[in-house]
Short mmCIF file of C-alpha atoms in Angstrom, two decimals:
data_model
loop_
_atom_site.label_atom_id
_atom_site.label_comp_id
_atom_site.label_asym_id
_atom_site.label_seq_id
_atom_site.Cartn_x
_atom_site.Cartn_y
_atom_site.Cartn_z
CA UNK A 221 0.00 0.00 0.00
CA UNK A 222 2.87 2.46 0.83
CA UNK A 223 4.58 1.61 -2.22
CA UNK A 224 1.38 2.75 -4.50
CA UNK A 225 0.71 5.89 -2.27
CA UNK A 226 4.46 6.80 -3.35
CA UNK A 227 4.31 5.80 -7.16
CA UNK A 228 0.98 7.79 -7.16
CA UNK A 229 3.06 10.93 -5.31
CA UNK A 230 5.69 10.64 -8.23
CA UNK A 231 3.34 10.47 -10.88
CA UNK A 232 1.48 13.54 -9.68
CA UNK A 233 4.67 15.40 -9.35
CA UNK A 234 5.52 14.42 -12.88
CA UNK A 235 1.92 15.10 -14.33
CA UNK A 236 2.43 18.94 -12.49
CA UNK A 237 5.88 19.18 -13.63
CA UNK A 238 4.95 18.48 -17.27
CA UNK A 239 1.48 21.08 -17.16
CA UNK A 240 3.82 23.76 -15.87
CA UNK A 241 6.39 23.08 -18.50
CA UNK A 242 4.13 23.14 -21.35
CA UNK A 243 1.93 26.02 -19.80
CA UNK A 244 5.36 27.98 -19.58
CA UNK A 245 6.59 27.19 -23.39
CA UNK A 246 3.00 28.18 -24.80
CA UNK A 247 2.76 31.29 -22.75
CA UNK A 248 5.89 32.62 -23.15
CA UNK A 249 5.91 31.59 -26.91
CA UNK A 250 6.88 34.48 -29.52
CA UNK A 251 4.21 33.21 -31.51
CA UNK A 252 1.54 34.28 -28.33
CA UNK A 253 0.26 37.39 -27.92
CA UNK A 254 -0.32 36.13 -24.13
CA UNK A 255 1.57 36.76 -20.97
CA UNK A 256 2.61 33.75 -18.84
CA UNK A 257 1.45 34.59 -14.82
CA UNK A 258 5.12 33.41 -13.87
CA UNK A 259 7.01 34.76 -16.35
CA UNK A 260 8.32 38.51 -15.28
CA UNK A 261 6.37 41.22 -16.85
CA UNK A 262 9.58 43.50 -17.27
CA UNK A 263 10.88 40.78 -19.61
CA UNK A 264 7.68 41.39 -21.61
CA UNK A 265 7.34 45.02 -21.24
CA UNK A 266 10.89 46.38 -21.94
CA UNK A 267 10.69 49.21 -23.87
CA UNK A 268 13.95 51.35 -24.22
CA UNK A 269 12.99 53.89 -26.74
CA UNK A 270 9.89 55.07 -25.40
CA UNK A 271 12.08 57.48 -23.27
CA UNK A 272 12.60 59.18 -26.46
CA UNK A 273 8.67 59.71 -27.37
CA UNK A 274 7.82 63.37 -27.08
CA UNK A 275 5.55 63.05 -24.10
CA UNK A 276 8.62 61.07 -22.06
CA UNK A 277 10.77 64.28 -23.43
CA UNK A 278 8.52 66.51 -21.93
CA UNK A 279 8.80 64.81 -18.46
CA UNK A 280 12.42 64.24 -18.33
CA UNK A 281 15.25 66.09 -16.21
CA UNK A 282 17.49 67.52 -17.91
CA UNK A 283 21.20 69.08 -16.81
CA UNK A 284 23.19 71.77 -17.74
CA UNK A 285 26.90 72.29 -18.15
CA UNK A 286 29.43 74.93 -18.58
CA UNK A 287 30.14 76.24 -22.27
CA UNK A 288 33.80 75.57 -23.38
CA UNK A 289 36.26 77.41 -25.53
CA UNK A 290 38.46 74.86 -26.56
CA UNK A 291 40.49 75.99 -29.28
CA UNK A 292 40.34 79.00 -31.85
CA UNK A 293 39.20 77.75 -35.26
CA UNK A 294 40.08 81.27 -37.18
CA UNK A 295 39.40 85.11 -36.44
CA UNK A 296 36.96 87.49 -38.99
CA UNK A 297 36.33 90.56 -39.53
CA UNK A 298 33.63 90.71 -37.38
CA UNK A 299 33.74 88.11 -35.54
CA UNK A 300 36.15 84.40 -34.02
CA UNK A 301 34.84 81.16 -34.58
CA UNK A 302 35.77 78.44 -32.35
CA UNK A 303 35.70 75.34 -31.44
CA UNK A 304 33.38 74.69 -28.58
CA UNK A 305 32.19 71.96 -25.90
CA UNK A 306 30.00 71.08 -23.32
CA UNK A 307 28.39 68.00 -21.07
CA UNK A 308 25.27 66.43 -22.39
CA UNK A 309 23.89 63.19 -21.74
CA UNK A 310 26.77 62.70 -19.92
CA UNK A 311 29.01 62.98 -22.68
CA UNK A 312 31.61 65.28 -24.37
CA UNK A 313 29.83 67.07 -27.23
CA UNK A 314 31.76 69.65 -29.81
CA UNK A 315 31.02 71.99 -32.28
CA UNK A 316 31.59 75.42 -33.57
CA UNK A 317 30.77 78.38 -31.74
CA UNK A 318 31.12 81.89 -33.47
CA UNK A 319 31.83 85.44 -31.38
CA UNK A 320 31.28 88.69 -32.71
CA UNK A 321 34.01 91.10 -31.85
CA UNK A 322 30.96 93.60 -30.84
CA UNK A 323 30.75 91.77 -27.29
CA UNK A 324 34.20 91.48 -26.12
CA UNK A 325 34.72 95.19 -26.60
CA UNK A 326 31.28 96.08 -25.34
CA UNK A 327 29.98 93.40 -23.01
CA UNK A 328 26.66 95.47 -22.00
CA UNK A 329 25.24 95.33 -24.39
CA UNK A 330 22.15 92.51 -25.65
CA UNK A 331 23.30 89.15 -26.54
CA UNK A 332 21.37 86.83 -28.69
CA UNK A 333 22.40 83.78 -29.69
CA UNK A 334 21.42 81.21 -31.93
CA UNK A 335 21.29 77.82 -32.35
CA UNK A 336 22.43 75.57 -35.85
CA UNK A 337 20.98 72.28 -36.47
CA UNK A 338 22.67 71.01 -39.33
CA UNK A 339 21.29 68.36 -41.70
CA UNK A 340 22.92 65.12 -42.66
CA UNK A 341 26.41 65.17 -43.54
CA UNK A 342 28.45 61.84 -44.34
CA UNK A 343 31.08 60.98 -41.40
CA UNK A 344 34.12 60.49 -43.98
CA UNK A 345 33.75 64.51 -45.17
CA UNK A 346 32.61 65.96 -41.99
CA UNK A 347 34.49 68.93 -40.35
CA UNK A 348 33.53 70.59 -37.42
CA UNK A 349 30.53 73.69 -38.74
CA UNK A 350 30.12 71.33 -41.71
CA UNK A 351 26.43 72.00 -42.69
CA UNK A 352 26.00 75.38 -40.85
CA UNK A 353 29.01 77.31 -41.19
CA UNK A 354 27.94 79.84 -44.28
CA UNK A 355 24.82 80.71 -42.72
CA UNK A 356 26.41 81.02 -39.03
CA UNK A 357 28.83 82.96 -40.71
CA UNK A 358 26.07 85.36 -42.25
CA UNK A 359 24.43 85.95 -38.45
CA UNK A 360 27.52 86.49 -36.94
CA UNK A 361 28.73 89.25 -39.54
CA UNK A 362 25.10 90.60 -37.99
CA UNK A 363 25.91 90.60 -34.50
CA UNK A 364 24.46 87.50 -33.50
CA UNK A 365 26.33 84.41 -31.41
CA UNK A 366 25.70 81.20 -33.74
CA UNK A 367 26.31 77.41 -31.91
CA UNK A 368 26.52 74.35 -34.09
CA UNK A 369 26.65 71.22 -32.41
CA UNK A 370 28.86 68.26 -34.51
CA UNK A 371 26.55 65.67 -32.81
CA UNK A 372 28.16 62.62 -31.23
CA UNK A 373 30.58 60.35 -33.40
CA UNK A 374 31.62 63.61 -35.45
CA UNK A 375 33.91 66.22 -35.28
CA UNK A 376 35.78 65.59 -31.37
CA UNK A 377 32.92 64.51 -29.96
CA UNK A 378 32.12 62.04 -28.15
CA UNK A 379 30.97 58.54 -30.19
CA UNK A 380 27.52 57.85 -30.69
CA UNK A 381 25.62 55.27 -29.14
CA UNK A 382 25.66 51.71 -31.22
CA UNK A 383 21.79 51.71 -31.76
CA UNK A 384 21.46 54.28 -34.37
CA UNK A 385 17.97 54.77 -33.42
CA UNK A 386 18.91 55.86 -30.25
CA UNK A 387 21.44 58.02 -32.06
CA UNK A 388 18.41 59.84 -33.88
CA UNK A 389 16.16 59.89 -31.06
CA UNK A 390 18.13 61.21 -28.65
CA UNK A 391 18.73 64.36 -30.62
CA UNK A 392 16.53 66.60 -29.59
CA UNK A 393 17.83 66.03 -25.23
CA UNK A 394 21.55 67.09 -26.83
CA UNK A 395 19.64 70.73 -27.83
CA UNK A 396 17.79 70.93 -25.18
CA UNK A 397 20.60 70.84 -22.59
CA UNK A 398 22.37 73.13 -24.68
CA UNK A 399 19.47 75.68 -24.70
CA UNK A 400 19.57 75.11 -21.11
CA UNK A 401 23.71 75.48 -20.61
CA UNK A 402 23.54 78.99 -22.72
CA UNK A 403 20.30 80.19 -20.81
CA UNK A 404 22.16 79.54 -17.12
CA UNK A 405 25.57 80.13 -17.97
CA UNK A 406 25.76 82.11 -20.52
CA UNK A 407 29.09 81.51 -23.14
CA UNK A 408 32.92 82.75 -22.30
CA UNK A 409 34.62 85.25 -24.72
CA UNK A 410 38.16 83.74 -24.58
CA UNK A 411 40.72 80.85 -24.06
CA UNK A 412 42.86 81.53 -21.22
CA UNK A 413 46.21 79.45 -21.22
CA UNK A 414 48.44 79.42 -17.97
CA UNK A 415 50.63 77.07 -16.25
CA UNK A 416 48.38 77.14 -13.58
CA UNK A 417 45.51 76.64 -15.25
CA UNK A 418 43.57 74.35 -17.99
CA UNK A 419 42.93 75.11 -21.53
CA UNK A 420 39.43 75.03 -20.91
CA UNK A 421 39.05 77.85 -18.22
CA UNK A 422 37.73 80.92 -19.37
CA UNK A 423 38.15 84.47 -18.50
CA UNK A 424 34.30 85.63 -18.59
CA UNK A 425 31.18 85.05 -19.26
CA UNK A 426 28.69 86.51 -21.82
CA UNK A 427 25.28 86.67 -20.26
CA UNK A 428 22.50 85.09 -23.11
CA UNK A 429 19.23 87.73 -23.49
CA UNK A 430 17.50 85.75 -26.01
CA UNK A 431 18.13 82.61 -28.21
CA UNK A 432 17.22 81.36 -31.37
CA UNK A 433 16.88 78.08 -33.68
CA UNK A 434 18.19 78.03 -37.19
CA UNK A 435 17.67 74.81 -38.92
CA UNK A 436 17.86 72.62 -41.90
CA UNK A 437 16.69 69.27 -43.68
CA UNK A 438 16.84 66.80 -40.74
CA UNK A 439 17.48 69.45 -38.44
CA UNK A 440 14.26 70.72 -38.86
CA UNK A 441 12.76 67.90 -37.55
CA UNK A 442 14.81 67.95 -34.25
CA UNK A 443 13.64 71.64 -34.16
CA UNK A 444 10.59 71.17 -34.38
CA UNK A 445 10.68 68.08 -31.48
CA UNK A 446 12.58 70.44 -29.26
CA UNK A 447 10.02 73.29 -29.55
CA UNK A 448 6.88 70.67 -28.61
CA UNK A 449 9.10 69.56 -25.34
CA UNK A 450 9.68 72.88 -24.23
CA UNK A 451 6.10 74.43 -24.83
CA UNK A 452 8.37 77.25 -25.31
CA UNK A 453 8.88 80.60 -27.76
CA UNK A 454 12.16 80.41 -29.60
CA UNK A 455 12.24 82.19 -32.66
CA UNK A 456 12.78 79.77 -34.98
CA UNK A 457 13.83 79.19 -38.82
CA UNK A 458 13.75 76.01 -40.65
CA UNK A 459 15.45 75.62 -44.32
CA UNK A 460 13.90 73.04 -46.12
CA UNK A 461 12.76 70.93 -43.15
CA UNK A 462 12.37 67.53 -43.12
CA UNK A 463 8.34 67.56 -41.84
CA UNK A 464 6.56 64.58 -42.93
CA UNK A 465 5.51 62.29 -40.18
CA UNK A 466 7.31 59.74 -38.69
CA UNK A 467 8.48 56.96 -39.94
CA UNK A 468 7.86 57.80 -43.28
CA UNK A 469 10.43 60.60 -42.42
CA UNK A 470 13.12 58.04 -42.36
CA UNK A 471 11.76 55.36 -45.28
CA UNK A 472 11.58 58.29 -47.83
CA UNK A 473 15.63 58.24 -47.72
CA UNK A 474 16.29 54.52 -47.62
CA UNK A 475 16.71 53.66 -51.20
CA UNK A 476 19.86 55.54 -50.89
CA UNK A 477 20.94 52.53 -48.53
CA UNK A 478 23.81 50.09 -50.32
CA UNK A 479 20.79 47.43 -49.25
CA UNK A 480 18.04 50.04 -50.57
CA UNK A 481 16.93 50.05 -47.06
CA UNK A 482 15.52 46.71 -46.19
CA UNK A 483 16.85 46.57 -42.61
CA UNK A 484 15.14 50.00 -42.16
CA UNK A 485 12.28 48.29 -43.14
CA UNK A 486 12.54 45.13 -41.28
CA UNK A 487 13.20 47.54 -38.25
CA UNK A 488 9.98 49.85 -38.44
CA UNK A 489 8.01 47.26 -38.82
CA UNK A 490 9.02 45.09 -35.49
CA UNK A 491 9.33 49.13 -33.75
CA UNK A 492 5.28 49.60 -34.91
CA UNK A 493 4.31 46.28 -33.40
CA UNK A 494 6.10 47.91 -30.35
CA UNK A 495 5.18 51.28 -30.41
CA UNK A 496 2.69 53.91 -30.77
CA UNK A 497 4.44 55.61 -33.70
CA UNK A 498 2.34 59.36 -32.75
CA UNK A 499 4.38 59.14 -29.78
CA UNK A 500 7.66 59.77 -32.02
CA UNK A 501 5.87 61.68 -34.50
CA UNK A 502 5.92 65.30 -35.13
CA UNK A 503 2.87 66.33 -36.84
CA UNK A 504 0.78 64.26 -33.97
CA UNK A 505 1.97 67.08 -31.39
CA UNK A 506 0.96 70.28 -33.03
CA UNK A 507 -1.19 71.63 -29.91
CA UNK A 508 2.16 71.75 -28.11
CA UNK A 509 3.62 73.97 -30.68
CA UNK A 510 4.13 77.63 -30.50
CA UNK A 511 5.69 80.16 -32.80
CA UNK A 512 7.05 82.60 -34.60
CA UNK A 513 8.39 80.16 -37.12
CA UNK A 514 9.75 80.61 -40.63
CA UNK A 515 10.11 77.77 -43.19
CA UNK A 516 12.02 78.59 -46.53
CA UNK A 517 11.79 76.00 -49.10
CA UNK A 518 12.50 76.06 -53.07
CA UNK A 519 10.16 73.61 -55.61
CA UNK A 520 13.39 72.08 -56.95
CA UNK A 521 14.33 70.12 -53.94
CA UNK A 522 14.65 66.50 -54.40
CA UNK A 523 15.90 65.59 -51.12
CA UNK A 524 12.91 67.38 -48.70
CA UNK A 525 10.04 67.19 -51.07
CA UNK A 526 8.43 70.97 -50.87
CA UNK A 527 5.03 69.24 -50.51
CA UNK A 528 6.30 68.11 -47.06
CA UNK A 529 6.12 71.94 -46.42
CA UNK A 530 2.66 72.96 -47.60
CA UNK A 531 1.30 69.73 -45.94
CA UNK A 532 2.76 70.74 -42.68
CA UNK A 533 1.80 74.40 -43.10
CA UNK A 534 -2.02 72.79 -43.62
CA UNK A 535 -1.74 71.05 -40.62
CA UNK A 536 -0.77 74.31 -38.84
CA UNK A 537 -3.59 76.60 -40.19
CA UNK A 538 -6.06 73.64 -38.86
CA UNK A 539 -4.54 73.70 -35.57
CA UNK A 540 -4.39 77.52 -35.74
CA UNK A 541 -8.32 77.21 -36.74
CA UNK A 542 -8.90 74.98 -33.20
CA UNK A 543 -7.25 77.35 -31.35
CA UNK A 544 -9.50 79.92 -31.87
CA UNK A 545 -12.21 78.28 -32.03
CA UNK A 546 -11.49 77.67 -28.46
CA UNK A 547 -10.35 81.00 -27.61
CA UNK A 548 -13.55 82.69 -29.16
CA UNK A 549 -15.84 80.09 -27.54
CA UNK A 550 -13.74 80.72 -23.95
CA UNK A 551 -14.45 84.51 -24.57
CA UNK A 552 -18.14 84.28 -25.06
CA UNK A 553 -18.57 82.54 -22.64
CA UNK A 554 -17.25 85.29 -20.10
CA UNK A 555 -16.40 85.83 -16.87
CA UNK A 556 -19.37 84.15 -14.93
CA UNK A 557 -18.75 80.80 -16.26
CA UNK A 558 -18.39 78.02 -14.07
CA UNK A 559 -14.57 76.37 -13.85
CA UNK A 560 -16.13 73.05 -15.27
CA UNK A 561 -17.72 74.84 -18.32
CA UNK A 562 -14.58 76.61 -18.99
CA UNK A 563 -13.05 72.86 -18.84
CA UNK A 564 -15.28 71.94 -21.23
CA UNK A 565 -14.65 74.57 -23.51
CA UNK A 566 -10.74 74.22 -23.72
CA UNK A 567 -11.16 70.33 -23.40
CA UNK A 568 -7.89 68.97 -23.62
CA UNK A 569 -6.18 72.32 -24.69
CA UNK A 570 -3.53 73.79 -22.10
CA UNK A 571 -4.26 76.85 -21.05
CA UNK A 572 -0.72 78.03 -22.76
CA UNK A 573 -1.37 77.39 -26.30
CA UNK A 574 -5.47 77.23 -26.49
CA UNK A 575 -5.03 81.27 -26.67
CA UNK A 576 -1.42 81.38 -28.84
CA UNK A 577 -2.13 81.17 -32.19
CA UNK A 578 1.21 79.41 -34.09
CA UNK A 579 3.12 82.40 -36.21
CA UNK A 580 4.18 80.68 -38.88
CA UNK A 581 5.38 82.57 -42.19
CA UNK A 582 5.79 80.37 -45.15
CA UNK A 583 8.04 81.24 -48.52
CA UNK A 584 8.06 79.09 -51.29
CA UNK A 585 11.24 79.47 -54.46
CA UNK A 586 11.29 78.62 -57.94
CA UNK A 587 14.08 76.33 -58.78
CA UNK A 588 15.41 76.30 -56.19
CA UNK A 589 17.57 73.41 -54.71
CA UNK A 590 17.70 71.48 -51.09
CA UNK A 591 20.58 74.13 -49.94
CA UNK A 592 18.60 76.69 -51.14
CA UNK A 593 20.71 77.78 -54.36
CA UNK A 594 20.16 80.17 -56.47
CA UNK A 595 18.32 81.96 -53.86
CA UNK A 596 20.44 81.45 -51.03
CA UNK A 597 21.15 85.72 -50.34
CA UNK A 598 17.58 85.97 -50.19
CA UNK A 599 16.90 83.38 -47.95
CA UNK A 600 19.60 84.09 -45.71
CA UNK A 601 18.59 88.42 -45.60
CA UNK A 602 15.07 87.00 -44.50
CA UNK A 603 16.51 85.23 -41.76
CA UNK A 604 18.47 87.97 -40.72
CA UNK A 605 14.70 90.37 -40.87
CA UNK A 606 13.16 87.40 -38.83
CA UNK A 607 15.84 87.61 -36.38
CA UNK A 608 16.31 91.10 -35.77
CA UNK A 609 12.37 90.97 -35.32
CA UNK A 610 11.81 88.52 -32.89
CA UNK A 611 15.24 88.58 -30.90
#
């Protein structure tokens, strides 16, 4: 009798043992859409770029860091270009910074500064202000400070992360802390050498008044991102921005891939099964937008379609047309409304940009390329008008 009560104890355990085994395998199965009870959700959940979707962006801490002079790159007329560097993301980041000659010899007065977001440049031809240098050039010659960040893995810069969607996504944080650096502390005037001290020390400190975005192709994009995070006015121009939503922002370029842009592919398609693509996207985030903004963009661009323009500048007047509609429906309403029919009235508009209607000035150019040639003077002297307005 003992010896069946034990047989029947073994065969139970190995009836449970094989239920939980199978149980586990189907569960946990790629092939299921269903979650196994024992296996760890984390494991199931992991999600490493959805830090990088523009509501995350707008809930993340960001730091600051000192500006850097680290070396003189060449001295204008007007002006001394440099190369530059600060901490973001806990990295080393480089680019050009350039000076006009105005503030060292009178420091009182305003300083506004600008920031360039270049476009895509190959690695192999890249030098430091590659992609923004004759248009930082142009402001500077007009008084303003121009910053161009190389981005990590170019110029001396740090590398850039392995995952090269990371490397796009986290973009917009690398502006962002540098807005941040030049609004707290401001950018030094000159590299001080001693034996005492390092390279990098720096005799004084220009106090930033206002700042600025000048962008173009990609950069527009990150522009654009960096304006929804903040919720803030910058003044900004875009030069043939890239504006089409995500990720047909990225596809439209990957026939220039040596494998014509089947592993982009093969990746968007696993990160939509993933992800809420309107999270990453742009043009799904137009109530956090405010202006002034300029685009410039010539019909003769093969590389940012022009139509990506007008389609975006659609999208704008519509959100333009909900924002008053909300703002003339919260005005007629009047002062003895009720705090839940005023909720009702701005639904899920913030109070910020129900009542800011987006400035947004659009010019369009006949044959005209992606770098804006032949009408690059004119383009550039608007700028300048847009800048001297707003700044």
């Amino acid at each position: 009798m003992k010896i069946k009560t034990a047989s029947l104890i073994i065969l139970i355990i190995l009836v449970s043992f094989g239920i939980g085994f199978f149980t586990n395998q189907f569960f946990t199965s790629g092939n299921s859409e269903l979650i196994s009870p024992f296996v760890s959700l984390q494991e199931n959940t992991s999600f490493p770029l959805l830090t990088y979707s523009i509501p995350n962006l707008r809930n993340r801490e960001y730091f600051t860091s000192k500006i850097k002079l680290e070396k003189l790159i060449s001295e204008e007329e007007l002006y001394s270009s440099y190369v530059f560097s600060y901490t973001t993301l806990g990295k080393k980041m480089t680019g050009q910074i350039n000076i006009p000659d105005k503030f060292t010899t009178s420091p009182t007065q305003k300083h506004s500064a600008i920031i360039m977001i270049r476009g895509y440049v190959p690695k192999e031809i890249y030098k430091t202000g590659m992609g923004t240098q004759s248009a930082a050039g142009v402001l500077a010659n007009n008084g303003y400070i121009t910053i161009a960040p190389d981005f990590f893995g170019f110029g001396e810069s740090d590398p850039e992360p392995t995952d090269t969607w990371q490397a796009r996504f986290e973009k917009p944080i690398i502006i962002i802390e540098l807005l941040k650096s030049l609004e707290l502390n401001g950018v030094p005037t000159a590299v001080v050498e001693t034996k005492e001290a390092p390279t990098n020390l720096i005799s004084s400190n220009l106090k930033i008044d206002d700042l600025g975005i000048w962008a173009h192709s990609n950069g527009g994009q990150i522009a654009l991102t960096t304006l929804q995070v903040l919720d803030e006015t910058i003044p900004t121009t875009l030069w043939a921005p890239v504006t089409t939503p995500f990720p047909y922002s990225i596809l439209y370029f990957s026939d220039e891939l040596e494998d014509e842009g089947k592993e982009q592919r093969k990746w968007i398609s696993m990160f939509e099964e993933k992800y809420n693509v309107f999270d990453f996207s742009v043009t799904q985030h137009l109530d956090l937008l405010q202006g002034p903004i300029q685009i410039q963009h010539g019909d003769a661009d093969d590389s940012a379609l022009i139509y990506w323009s007008e389609e975006f500048v659609k999208k704008i007047e519509l959100e333009n047309s909900r924002r008053s509609e909300i703002l003339e429906n919260y005005n007629s309403v009047g002062e003895n409304a009720s705090s839940n029919e005023l909720s009702q009235i701005t639904d899920s508009a913030e109070p910020s940009t129900a009542s800011a209607i987006i400035d947004l000035t659009f010019y369009k150019y006949e044959n005209t390329d992606h770098n804006m040639v032949p009408n690059w003077n004119k383009v550039i002297a608007r700028d300048i008008q847009f800048f001297n307005k707003y700044l």
